[in-house]
Coordinates of C-alpha atoms in Angstrom, one line a residue:
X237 CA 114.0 86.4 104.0
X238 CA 116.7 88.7 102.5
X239 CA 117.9 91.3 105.1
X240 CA 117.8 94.1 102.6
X241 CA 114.6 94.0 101.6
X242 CA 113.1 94.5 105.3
X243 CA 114.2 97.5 106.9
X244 CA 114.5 96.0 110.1
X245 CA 115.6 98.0 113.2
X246 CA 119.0 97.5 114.1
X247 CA 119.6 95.8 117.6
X248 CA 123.2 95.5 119.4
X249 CA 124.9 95.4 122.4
X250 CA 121.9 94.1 124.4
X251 CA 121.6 94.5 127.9
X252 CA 118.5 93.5 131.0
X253 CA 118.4 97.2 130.9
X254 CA 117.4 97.6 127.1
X255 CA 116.1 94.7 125.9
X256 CA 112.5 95.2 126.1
X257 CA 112.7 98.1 124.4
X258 CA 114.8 96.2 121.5
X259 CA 111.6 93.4 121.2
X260 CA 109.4 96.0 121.0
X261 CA 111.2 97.8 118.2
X262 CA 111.4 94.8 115.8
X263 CA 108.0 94.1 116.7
X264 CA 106.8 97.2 115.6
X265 CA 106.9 95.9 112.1
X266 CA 103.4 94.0 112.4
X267 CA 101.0 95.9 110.8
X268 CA 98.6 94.4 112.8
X269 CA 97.3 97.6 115.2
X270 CA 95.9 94.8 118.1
X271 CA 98.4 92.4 117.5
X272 CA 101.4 95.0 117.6
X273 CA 99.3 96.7 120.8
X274 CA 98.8 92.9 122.6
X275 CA 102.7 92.2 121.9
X276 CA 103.9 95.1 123.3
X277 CA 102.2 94.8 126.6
X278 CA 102.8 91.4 126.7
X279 CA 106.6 91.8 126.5
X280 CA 106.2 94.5 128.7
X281 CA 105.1 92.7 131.6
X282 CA 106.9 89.7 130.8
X283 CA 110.0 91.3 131.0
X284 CA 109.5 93.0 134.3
X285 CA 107.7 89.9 135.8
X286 CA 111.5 88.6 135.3
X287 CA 113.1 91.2 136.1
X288 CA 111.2 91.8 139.3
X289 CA 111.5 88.1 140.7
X290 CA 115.0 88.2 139.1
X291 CA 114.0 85.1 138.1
X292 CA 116.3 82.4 137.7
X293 CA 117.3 80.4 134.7
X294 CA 116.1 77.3 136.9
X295 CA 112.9 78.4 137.8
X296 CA 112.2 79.6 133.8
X297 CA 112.8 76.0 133.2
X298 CA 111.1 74.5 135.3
X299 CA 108.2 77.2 134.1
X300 CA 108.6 76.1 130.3
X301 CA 108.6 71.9 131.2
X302 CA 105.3 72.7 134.0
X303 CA 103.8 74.8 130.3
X304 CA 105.1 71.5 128.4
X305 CA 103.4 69.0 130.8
X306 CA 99.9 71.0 130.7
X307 CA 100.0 70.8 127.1
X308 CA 100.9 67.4 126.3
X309 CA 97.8 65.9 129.1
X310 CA 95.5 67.9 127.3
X311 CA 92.5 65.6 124.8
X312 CA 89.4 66.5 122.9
X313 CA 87.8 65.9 126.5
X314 CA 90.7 67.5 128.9
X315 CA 91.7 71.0 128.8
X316 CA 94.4 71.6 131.2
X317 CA 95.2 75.3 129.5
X318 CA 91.9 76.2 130.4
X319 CA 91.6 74.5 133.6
X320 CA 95.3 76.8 134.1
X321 CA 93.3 79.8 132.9
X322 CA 90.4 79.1 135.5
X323 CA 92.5 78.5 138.4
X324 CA 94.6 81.5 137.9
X325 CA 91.9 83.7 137.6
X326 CA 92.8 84.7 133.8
X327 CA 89.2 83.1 132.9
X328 CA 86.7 85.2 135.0
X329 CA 88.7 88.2 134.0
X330 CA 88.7 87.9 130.4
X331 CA 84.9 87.0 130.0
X332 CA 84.2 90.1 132.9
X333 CA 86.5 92.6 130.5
X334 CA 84.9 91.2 127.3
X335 CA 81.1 90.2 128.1
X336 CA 80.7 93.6 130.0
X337 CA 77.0 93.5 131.8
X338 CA 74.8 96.2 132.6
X339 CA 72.8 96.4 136.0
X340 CA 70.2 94.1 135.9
X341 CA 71.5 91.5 133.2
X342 CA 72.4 88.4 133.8
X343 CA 76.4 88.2 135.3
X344 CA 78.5 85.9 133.1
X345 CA 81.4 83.2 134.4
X346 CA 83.4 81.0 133.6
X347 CA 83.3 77.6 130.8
X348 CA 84.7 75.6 132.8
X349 CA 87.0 72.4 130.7
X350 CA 84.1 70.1 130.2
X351 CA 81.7 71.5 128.1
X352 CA 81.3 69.4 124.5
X353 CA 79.1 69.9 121.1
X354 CA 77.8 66.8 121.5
X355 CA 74.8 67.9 123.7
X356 CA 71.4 66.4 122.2
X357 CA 68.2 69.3 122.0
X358 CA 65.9 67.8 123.7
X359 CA 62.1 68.9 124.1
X360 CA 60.2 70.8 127.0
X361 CA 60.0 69.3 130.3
X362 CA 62.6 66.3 128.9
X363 CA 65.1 65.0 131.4
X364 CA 68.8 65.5 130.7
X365 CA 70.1 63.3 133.2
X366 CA 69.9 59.4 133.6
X367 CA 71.6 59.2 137.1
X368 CA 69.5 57.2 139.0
X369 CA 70.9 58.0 142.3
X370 CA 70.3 61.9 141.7
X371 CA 68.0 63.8 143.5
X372 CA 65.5 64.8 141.1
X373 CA 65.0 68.3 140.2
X374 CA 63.0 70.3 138.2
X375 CA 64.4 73.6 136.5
X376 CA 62.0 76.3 135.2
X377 CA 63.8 79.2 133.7
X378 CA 62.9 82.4 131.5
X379 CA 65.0 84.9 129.1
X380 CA 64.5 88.1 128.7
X381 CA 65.3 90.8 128.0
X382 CA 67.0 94.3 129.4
X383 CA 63.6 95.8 128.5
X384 CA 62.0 92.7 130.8
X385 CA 60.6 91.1 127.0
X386 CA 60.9 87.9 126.7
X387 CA 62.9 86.4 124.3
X388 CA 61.7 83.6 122.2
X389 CA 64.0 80.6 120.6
X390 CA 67.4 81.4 122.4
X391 CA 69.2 78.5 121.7
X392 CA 70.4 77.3 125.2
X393 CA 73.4 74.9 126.2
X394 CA 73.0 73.1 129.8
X395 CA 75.8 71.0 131.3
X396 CA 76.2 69.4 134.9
X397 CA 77.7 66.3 136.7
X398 CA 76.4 63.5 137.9
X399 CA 75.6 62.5 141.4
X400 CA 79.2 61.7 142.0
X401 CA 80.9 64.5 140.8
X402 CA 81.9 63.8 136.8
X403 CA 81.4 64.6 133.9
X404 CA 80.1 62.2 131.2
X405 CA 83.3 62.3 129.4
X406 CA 85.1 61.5 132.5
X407 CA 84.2 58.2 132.4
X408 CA 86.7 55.7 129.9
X409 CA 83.2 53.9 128.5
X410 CA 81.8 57.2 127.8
X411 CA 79.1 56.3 124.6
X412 CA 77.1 59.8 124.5
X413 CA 76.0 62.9 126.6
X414 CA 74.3 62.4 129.5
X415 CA 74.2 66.0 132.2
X416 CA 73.6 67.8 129.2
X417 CA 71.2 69.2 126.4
X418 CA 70.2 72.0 124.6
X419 CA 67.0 73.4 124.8
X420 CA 64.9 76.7 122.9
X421 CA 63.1 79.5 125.0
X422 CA 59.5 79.1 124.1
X423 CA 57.6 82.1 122.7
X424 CA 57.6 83.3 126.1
X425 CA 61.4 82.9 126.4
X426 CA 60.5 80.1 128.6
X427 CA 62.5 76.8 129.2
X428 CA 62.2 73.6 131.6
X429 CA 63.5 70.5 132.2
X430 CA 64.6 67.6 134.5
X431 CA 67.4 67.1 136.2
X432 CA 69.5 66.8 139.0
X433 CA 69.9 68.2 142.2
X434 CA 73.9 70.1 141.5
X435 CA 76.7 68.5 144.1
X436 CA 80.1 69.6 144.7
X437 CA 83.0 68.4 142.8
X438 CA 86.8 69.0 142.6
X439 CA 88.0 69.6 139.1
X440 CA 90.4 67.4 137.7
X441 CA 93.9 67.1 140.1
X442 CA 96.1 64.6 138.8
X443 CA 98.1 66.6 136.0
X444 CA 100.0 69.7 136.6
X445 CA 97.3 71.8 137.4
X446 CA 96.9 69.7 140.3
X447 CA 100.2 69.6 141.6
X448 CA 100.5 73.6 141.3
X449 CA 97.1 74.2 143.4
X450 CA 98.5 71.6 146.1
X451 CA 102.1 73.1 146.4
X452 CA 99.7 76.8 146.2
X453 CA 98.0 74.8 149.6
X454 CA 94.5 75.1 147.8
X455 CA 91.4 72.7 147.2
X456 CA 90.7 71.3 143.9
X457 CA 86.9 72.1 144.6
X458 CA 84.1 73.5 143.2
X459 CA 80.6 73.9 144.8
X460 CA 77.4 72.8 143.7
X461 CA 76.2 74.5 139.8
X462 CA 74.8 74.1 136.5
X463 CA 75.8 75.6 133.4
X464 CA 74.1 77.6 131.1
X465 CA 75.3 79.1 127.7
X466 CA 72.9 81.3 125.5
X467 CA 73.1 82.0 122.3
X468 CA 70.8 84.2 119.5
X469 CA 71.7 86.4 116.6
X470 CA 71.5 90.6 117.9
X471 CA 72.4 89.2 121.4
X472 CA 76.1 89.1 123.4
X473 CA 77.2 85.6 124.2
X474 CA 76.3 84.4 127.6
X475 CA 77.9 81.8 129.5
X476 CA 77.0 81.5 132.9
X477 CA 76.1 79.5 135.9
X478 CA 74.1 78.7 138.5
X479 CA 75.7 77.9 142.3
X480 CA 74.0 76.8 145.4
X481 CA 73.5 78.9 148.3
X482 CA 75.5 77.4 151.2
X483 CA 77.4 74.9 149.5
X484 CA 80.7 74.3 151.5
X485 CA 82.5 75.4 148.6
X486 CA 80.3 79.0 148.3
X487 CA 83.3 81.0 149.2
X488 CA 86.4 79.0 147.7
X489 CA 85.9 77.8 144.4
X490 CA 88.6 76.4 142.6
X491 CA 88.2 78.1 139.6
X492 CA 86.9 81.4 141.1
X493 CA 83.3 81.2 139.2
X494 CA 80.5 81.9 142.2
X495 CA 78.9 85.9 141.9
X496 CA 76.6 86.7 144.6
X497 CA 73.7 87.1 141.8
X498 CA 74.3 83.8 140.5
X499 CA 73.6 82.3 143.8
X500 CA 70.4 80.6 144.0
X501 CA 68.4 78.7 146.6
X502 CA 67.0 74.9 145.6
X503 CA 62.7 75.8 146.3
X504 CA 59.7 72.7 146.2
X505 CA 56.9 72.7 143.8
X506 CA 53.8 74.0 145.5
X507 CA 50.5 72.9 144.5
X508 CA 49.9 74.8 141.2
X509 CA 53.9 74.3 140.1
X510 CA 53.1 70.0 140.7
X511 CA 49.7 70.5 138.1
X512 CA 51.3 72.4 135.7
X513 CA 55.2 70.6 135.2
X514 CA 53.3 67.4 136.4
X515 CA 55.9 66.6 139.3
X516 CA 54.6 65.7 142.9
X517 CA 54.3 68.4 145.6
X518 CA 57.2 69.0 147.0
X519 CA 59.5 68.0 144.4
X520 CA 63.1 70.2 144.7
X521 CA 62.1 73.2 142.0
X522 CA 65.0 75.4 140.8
X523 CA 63.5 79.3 138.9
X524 CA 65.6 81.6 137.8
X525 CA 65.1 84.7 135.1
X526 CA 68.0 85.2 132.7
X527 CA 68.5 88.9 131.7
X528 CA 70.6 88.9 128.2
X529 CA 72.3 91.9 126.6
X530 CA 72.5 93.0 123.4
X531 CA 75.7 93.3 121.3
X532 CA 74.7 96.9 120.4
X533 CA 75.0 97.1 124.4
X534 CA 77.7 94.9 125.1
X535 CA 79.7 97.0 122.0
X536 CA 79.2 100.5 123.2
X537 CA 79.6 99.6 127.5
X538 CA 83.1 97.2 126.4
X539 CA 84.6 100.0 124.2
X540 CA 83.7 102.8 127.0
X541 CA 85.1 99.9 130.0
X542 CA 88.5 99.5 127.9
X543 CA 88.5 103.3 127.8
X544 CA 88.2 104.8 131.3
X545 CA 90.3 101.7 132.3
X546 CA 93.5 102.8 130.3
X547 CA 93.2 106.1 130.8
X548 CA 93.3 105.6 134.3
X549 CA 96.6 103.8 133.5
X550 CA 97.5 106.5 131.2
X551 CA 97.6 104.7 128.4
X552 CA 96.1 106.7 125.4
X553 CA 94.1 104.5 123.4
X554 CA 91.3 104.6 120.6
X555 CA 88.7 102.0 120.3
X556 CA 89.2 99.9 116.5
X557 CA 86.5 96.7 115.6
X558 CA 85.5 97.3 119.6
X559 CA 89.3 96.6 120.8
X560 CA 91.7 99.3 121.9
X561 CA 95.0 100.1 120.3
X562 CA 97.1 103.3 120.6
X563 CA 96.4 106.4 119.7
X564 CA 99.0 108.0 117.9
X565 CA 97.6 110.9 116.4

């Protein structure tokens, strides 16, 4: 690039004192509202994350090769930046600030690192799981709704372990899915299907992320869930999950997923629930009715969120494609 043709800000004698202000000059350029907006703040804080821990040149090494190590154990099967994100909290935050939910809707969570494409749709009442050693379970489930209509043909992911604790891509002889499946809300905006009873499991601990939660003196666990993710055209993206009450791991999850209405007790199929799913009475039952939001909602309650949040930071902002950037005018 030829100097003279950019009119780039000029930057000298460069101090701890003024050099955030230098980045964000020459960053300026960008013509990119969000992106200039996102860069700013992110130098921002940065900067005074260093210069508040006076952080050493040491420790920012050893910062960049921990950053280098979660990269490079990372697969098609294994991500350790999102298994970073969850741990740190960054992942329930982000989907909370951008999948905003109205009272009554369904609360989102987090992805978690294991959820794959390669799910099979499978039929009404099919079983996703082959786990022998499972305890059987059957799961009857509607969507709806903020209106309380149901809502036909939502196209629905589902994802859980096995009896043990992994995932089917934890395995090394791993051939296919098995835990998982996608399935359509009826015209109804009913779904069901058979699996397995949800245990406990501690997410993956022998890279980085590992290390970091034991020198934190924190579990790798999580308690006792199933995944969901919903998805139809005129409707916000859901991804959610379901935890067991009184799982050992209720109030410490690893990864900082459990809300107090995603919390759901394991039931038994009474007499007419045996007839009608054709399981035996008492079979372990799992109901639940999934509220879903509509962008047109999700749009208007995320731009009035971002906001009232910034201008209690008094930040003055205006609200472009649903994101904030400043307002300058």
């Amino acid at each position: 690039m030829d100097p003279s043709l950019v009119k780039i800000p000029p930057m000298k004698d460069l101090t701890v004192d003024n050099i955030t202000e230098n980045v964000i000059r020459i960053n300026s350029l960008c013509r990119d509202e969000r992106m200039k907006y996102v860069l700013e703040r992110l130098v921002t804080h940065l900067h005074d994350f260093a210069r508040e821990t006076r952080l050493s040149t040491t420790e920012w090494m050893t910062g960049l090769q921990f950053l280098t190590e979660v990269g490079q154990i990372c697969t098609d099967v294994r991500q350790e930046f999102i298994l970073l994100s969850d741990i740190l909290g960054l992942s329930l935050l982000v989907d909370s600030i951008d999948h905003p939910k109205p009272r009554g809707s369904t609360e989102g969570t987090v992805l978690g690192p294991f959820h794959t494409h390669e799910a099979e749709e499978l039929a009404a009442g099919a079983s996703m799981s082959h786990d022998p050693h499972g305890q059987p379970l059957l799961v009857v489930c509607t969507v709806k709704d903020t209106a309380g209509n149901p809502v036909p043909d939502v196209k629905v992911d589902i994802w859980e372990t096995d009896s043990t604790g992994h995932y089917d891509v934890q395995y090394p002889n791993h051939e296919g899915p098995d835990g998982r499946c996608i399935m359509r809300s009826d015209a109804d905006g009913v779904f069901w299907f058979r699996a397995i009873t949800p245990v406990p499991y501690p997410i993956p601990h022998d890279g980085p992320v590992g290390r970091l939660l034991k020198k934190l003196g924190r579990h790798p666990f999580r308690p006792s869930h199933m995944h969901f993710m919903f998805e139809k055209a005129g409707f916000d993206h859901l991804i959610t999950a379901l935890y067991l009450r009184n799982d050992p791991y209720e109030t410490s999850d690893a990864v900082f997923g459990v809300k107090d209405s995603l919390v759901v007790d394991i039931g038994t199929a009474g007499p007419e629930v045996a007839e009608k799913y054709g399981v035996e009475e008492g079979h372990a039952l799992l109901r639940y009715e999934f509220v879903l939001v509509s962008d047109e909602e999700t749009r208007a309650l995320r731009a009035r969120n971002s906001k009232e949040a910034l201008d209690r930071l008094g930040r003055r902002v205006k609200i472009v494609n649903g994101l904030p950037v400043p307002d300058l005018d």
